[in-house]
């Protein structure tokens, strides 16, 4: 029986609800962990000291949470688990630097990753935050070039490093993998095309709204009181995403809070009226 098949029998795939979670180390003792940080039965900190069999078991459980899992042949997942290298990353750990060259790509099994660029003047622009099921190093893997951005762990997490040879072996027998990589690349391209006019044409208020909606879609947890953004994001970091100064960002965020659209507490944000926020952003 394969690792992946075995995981179906031994690992619960149902994600704990926001309300039922107990305090955990990843959430700083709070009762609401980020969905993308949850490994279903154990946190990533257990990985370094776990046996190889246990590591594979946990990695297989992570794969089962990916929305694109049915697009791949089970043999591809088996190959990735057998040949790939699991890497535990801690919060603030640098995964790649702009200009680095790698001959493999990473699959994010759990955690949140910041994708950003720092200018020669030390100004940072955060392009996005990515979570489980996404790929790091996709473009360099495809074209053989260097990394175009910095990738930094925003939470503890787990990555699976797959060499180019392993990925190419899988693509030779599984056309679903090639289609998946193309879909991921197209999604990123469309996102870039959307960001360009957003930053040049949209008002600061609408850029703030779009950023909050993006974070809610990526890290949102539905609660009895709106959608909670599980990832801790400071106002300075939000400003780096929106592309403005922190004081200007603060004014916009406070206004959204006064209007009853969001709630802010301890670097956490809850969207109280998602439909209305979306409607205002799209006006």
Coordinates of C-alpha atoms in Angstrom, one line a residue:
X1 CA 0.0 0.0 0.0
X2 CA 1.3 3.4 -0.9
X3 CA 2.0 6.3 1.5
X4 CA -0.9 8.2 0.0
X5 CA -3.3 5.3 0.2
X6 CA -2.3 4.6 3.8
X7 CA -2.9 8.2 4.7
X8 CA -6.6 7.9 3.7
X9 CA -7.0 5.2 6.4
X10 CA -5.0 6.7 9.2
X11 CA -5.3 10.5 9.0
X12 CA -8.5 12.5 9.5
X13 CA -9.0 14.8 6.6
X14 CA -11.8 17.0 8.1
X15 CA -10.4 20.4 9.0
X16 CA -11.2 21.5 12.6
X17 CA -13.7 24.3 12.8
X18 CA -12.7 27.7 14.0
X19 CA -14.9 27.4 17.0
X20 CA -13.7 23.9 18.1
X21 CA -9.9 24.6 18.0
X22 CA -8.0 24.6 21.2
X23 CA -5.0 27.0 21.9
X24 CA -1.9 26.0 20.0
X25 CA 1.7 27.0 19.7
X26 CA 1.4 28.3 16.2
X27 CA -1.4 30.8 17.1
X28 CA 0.5 32.1 20.1
X29 CA -1.8 30.4 22.5
X30 CA -5.0 31.8 20.9
X31 CA -7.9 29.6 20.2
X32 CA -8.0 30.4 16.5
X33 CA -5.2 28.9 14.4
X34 CA -4.6 29.8 10.8
X35 CA -6.3 27.2 8.6
X36 CA -3.2 26.9 6.4
X37 CA -1.0 26.2 9.4
X38 CA -3.0 23.2 10.5
X39 CA -1.7 19.8 9.6
X40 CA -5.0 18.1 10.6
X41 CA -3.5 16.2 13.5
X42 CA -0.2 17.8 14.4
X43 CA 1.7 21.1 13.9
X44 CA 4.8 21.3 11.7
X45 CA 7.1 21.7 14.7
X46 CA 6.8 17.9 15.2
X47 CA 8.4 17.3 11.7
X48 CA 12.1 17.6 12.4
X49 CA 12.2 14.9 15.1
X50 CA 9.6 12.6 13.6
X51 CA 10.4 9.3 11.9
X52 CA 10.6 9.2 8.1
X53 CA 7.4 7.2 8.1
X54 CA 5.6 9.7 10.3
X55 CA 6.9 12.6 8.1
X56 CA 5.5 10.9 5.0
X57 CA 2.2 10.3 6.8
X58 CA 1.8 13.9 7.7
X59 CA 2.9 15.1 4.2
X60 CA 0.3 12.8 2.6
X61 CA -2.4 14.3 4.9
X62 CA -1.4 17.7 3.7
X63 CA -1.8 16.7 0.1
X64 CA -5.3 15.5 0.7
X65 CA -6.3 19.0 1.7
X66 CA -5.3 20.5 -1.7
X67 CA -8.2 21.4 -3.9
X68 CA -6.3 20.3 -7.0
X69 CA -5.5 16.8 -5.6
X70 CA -7.8 15.0 -8.1
X71 CA -6.0 16.6 -11.0
X72 CA -2.9 14.4 -10.4
X73 CA -2.4 10.7 -10.8
X74 CA -1.8 8.9 -7.5
X75 CA 1.5 7.7 -8.8
X76 CA 2.7 11.4 -9.1
X77 CA 1.9 12.0 -5.4
X78 CA 3.6 8.8 -4.5
X79 CA 6.7 9.9 -6.4
X80 CA 6.8 13.3 -4.8
X81 CA 6.5 11.9 -1.3
X82 CA 9.1 9.2 -1.9
X83 CA 11.7 11.4 -3.7
X84 CA 10.9 14.9 -2.2
X85 CA 12.6 16.4 0.8
X86 CA 10.5 17.8 3.6
X87 CA 11.7 21.1 5.1
X88 CA 10.3 22.7 8.2
X89 CA 10.5 26.5 8.2
X90 CA 10.2 28.9 11.1
X91 CA 8.5 32.2 11.1
X92 CA 10.6 34.9 9.4
X93 CA 12.9 32.4 7.8
X94 CA 14.1 33.3 4.4
X95 CA 13.3 30.6 1.9
X96 CA 14.6 32.3 -1.3
X97 CA 16.2 35.6 -2.2
X98 CA 15.8 37.5 -5.4
X99 CA 18.5 36.4 -7.8
X100 CA 19.0 33.0 -6.3
X101 CA 19.2 30.0 -8.6
X102 CA 17.6 26.7 -7.7
X103 CA 17.1 23.5 -9.6
X104 CA 13.9 22.4 -7.8
X105 CA 10.6 23.8 -6.7
X106 CA 8.8 23.7 -3.4
X107 CA 5.2 22.8 -2.6
X108 CA 3.8 24.6 0.4
X109 CA 2.2 21.9 2.6
X110 CA 1.3 24.2 5.4
X111 CA 2.0 27.7 6.6
X112 CA 1.9 31.2 5.1
X113 CA 4.7 32.6 2.8
X114 CA 5.3 36.2 2.0
X115 CA 6.3 37.0 -1.6
X116 CA 8.0 40.4 -1.8
X117 CA 10.7 42.6 -3.5
X118 CA 12.9 45.1 -1.7
X119 CA 14.2 48.1 -3.8
X120 CA 17.8 49.4 -3.7
X121 CA 16.4 52.1 -1.4
X122 CA 15.2 49.4 1.0
X123 CA 11.5 50.0 0.2
X124 CA 9.5 46.8 0.3
X125 CA 6.6 45.8 -1.9
X126 CA 4.7 42.7 -0.8
X127 CA 3.3 41.1 -3.9
X128 CA 1.2 38.5 -2.1
X129 CA 0.9 36.0 0.7
X130 CA 0.6 32.3 -0.4
X131 CA -0.7 29.4 1.6
X132 CA -0.9 25.6 1.4
X133 CA -1.2 24.0 -2.0
X134 CA 0.8 26.7 -3.8
X135 CA 4.2 26.4 -5.5
X136 CA 7.4 28.3 -4.8
X137 CA 10.0 28.6 -7.6
X138 CA 7.5 27.7 -10.3
X139 CA 8.9 30.1 -12.9
X140 CA 12.6 29.3 -12.3
X141 CA 11.7 25.6 -12.5
X142 CA 10.0 26.1 -15.9
X143 CA 12.6 28.5 -17.5
X144 CA 15.8 27.7 -15.6
X145 CA 16.3 31.3 -14.7
X146 CA 16.8 33.0 -11.3
X147 CA 14.3 33.7 -8.6
X148 CA 12.5 37.0 -9.2
X149 CA 11.4 37.7 -5.6
X150 CA 12.1 37.1 -1.9
X151 CA 10.1 34.3 -0.2
X152 CA 9.9 34.6 3.5
X153 CA 8.0 32.3 6.0
X154 CA 5.3 34.3 7.8
X155 CA 4.4 31.4 10.0
X156 CA 6.0 28.1 11.0
X157 CA 5.3 25.8 8.1
X158 CA 6.2 22.7 6.1
X159 CA 7.5 22.6 2.5
X160 CA 8.2 19.7 0.2
X161 CA 11.2 20.2 -2.1
X162 CA 11.0 18.4 -5.5
X163 CA 14.0 18.3 -7.8
X164 CA 13.7 19.2 -11.4
X165 CA 14.4 15.6 -12.4
X166 CA 11.6 14.3 -10.2
X167 CA 9.1 16.8 -11.5
X168 CA 10.1 16.0 -15.1
X169 CA 9.7 12.3 -14.5
X170 CA 6.2 12.9 -13.2
X171 CA 5.3 15.1 -16.1
X172 CA 6.4 12.5 -18.6
X173 CA 3.7 10.1 -17.3
X174 CA 1.1 12.4 -15.8
X175 CA -0.3 15.1 -18.2
X176 CA -2.4 16.4 -15.2
X177 CA 0.8 17.7 -13.6
X178 CA 1.6 19.8 -16.6
X179 CA -1.9 21.2 -16.8
X180 CA -1.8 22.0 -13.1
X181 CA 1.5 23.9 -13.4
X182 CA 0.1 25.8 -16.4
X183 CA -3.0 26.7 -14.5
X184 CA -0.9 28.0 -11.6
X185 CA 1.2 30.1 -13.9
X186 CA -1.8 31.6 -15.7
X187 CA -3.4 32.5 -12.4
X188 CA -0.3 34.3 -11.3
X189 CA 0.0 36.1 -14.7
X190 CA -3.6 37.3 -14.4
X191 CA -3.0 38.4 -10.9
X192 CA -0.1 40.6 -12.0
X193 CA -2.1 42.1 -14.9
X194 CA -4.8 43.0 -12.3
X195 CA -2.4 44.5 -9.9
X196 CA -0.9 46.9 -12.4
X197 CA -4.1 48.9 -13.1
X198 CA -5.2 48.5 -9.5
X199 CA -2.1 50.3 -8.2
X200 CA -2.2 53.0 -10.8
X201 CA -6.0 53.6 -11.2
X202 CA -7.7 52.6 -8.0
X203 CA -8.0 55.0 -5.0
X204 CA -6.1 54.2 -1.8
X205 CA -9.4 53.3 -0.2
X206 CA -10.3 50.7 -2.8
X207 CA -6.8 49.2 -2.8
X208 CA -7.2 48.7 1.0
X209 CA -10.5 47.0 0.4
X210 CA -9.1 44.7 -2.3
X211 CA -6.2 43.8 -0.1
X212 CA -8.5 42.8 2.8
X213 CA -10.7 40.8 0.5
X214 CA -7.7 39.0 -0.9
X215 CA -6.5 38.1 2.6
X216 CA -9.9 36.9 3.6
X217 CA -10.1 34.7 0.5
X218 CA -6.7 33.2 1.2
X219 CA -6.7 33.0 5.0
X220 CA -10.3 33.6 6.0
X221 CA -12.1 31.6 8.6
X222 CA -15.9 31.8 8.7
X223 CA -17.1 32.6 12.2
X224 CA -20.4 33.5 13.8
X225 CA -19.3 37.2 13.5
X226 CA -18.0 37.6 9.9
X227 CA -14.9 36.3 8.3
X228 CA -11.8 36.2 10.5
X229 CA -8.4 36.7 8.7
X230 CA -6.2 34.2 10.5
X231 CA -2.9 35.5 9.4
X232 CA -1.5 38.2 11.6
X233 CA -0.7 41.2 9.5
X234 CA 0.6 44.5 10.9
X235 CA -0.5 47.8 9.5
X236 CA 3.0 48.4 8.3
X237 CA 2.8 45.1 6.3
X238 CA -0.6 46.0 4.9
X239 CA 0.9 49.3 3.8
X240 CA 3.7 47.3 2.0
X241 CA 1.0 45.4 0.1
X242 CA -1.2 48.4 -0.7
X243 CA 1.7 50.5 -1.7
X244 CA 1.4 53.5 0.7
X245 CA 2.8 54.9 3.9
X246 CA 1.7 53.4 7.3
X247 CA 0.0 56.6 8.4
X248 CA -2.1 56.8 5.3
X249 CA -3.0 53.1 5.6
X250 CA -4.0 53.6 9.2
X251 CA -6.5 56.4 8.3
X252 CA -8.1 54.2 5.7
X253 CA -8.3 51.2 8.0
X254 CA -9.8 53.2 10.8
X255 CA -12.4 54.6 8.5
X256 CA -13.4 51.1 7.4
X257 CA -13.7 50.2 11.0
X258 CA -15.9 53.2 11.8
X259 CA -18.2 52.2 8.9
X260 CA -18.7 48.8 10.5
X261 CA -17.0 46.9 7.7
X262 CA -14.1 45.5 9.7
X263 CA -12.9 45.0 13.2
X264 CA -9.3 45.2 14.3
X265 CA -7.6 43.7 17.4
X266 CA -4.0 42.6 18.1
X267 CA -2.8 42.7 14.5
X268 CA -5.9 40.5 13.6
X269 CA -8.7 41.6 11.3
X270 CA -12.2 40.4 11.1
X271 CA -14.4 41.4 8.1
X272 CA -17.8 42.0 9.6
X273 CA -19.7 42.7 6.3
X274 CA -18.0 40.8 3.5
X275 CA -20.8 41.4 0.8
X276 CA -20.9 45.1 1.5
X277 CA -17.1 45.4 1.5
X278 CA -16.9 43.6 -1.8
X279 CA -19.7 45.7 -3.3
X280 CA -17.9 49.0 -2.3
X281 CA -14.6 47.7 -3.7
X282 CA -16.2 46.9 -7.1
X283 CA -18.1 50.2 -7.5

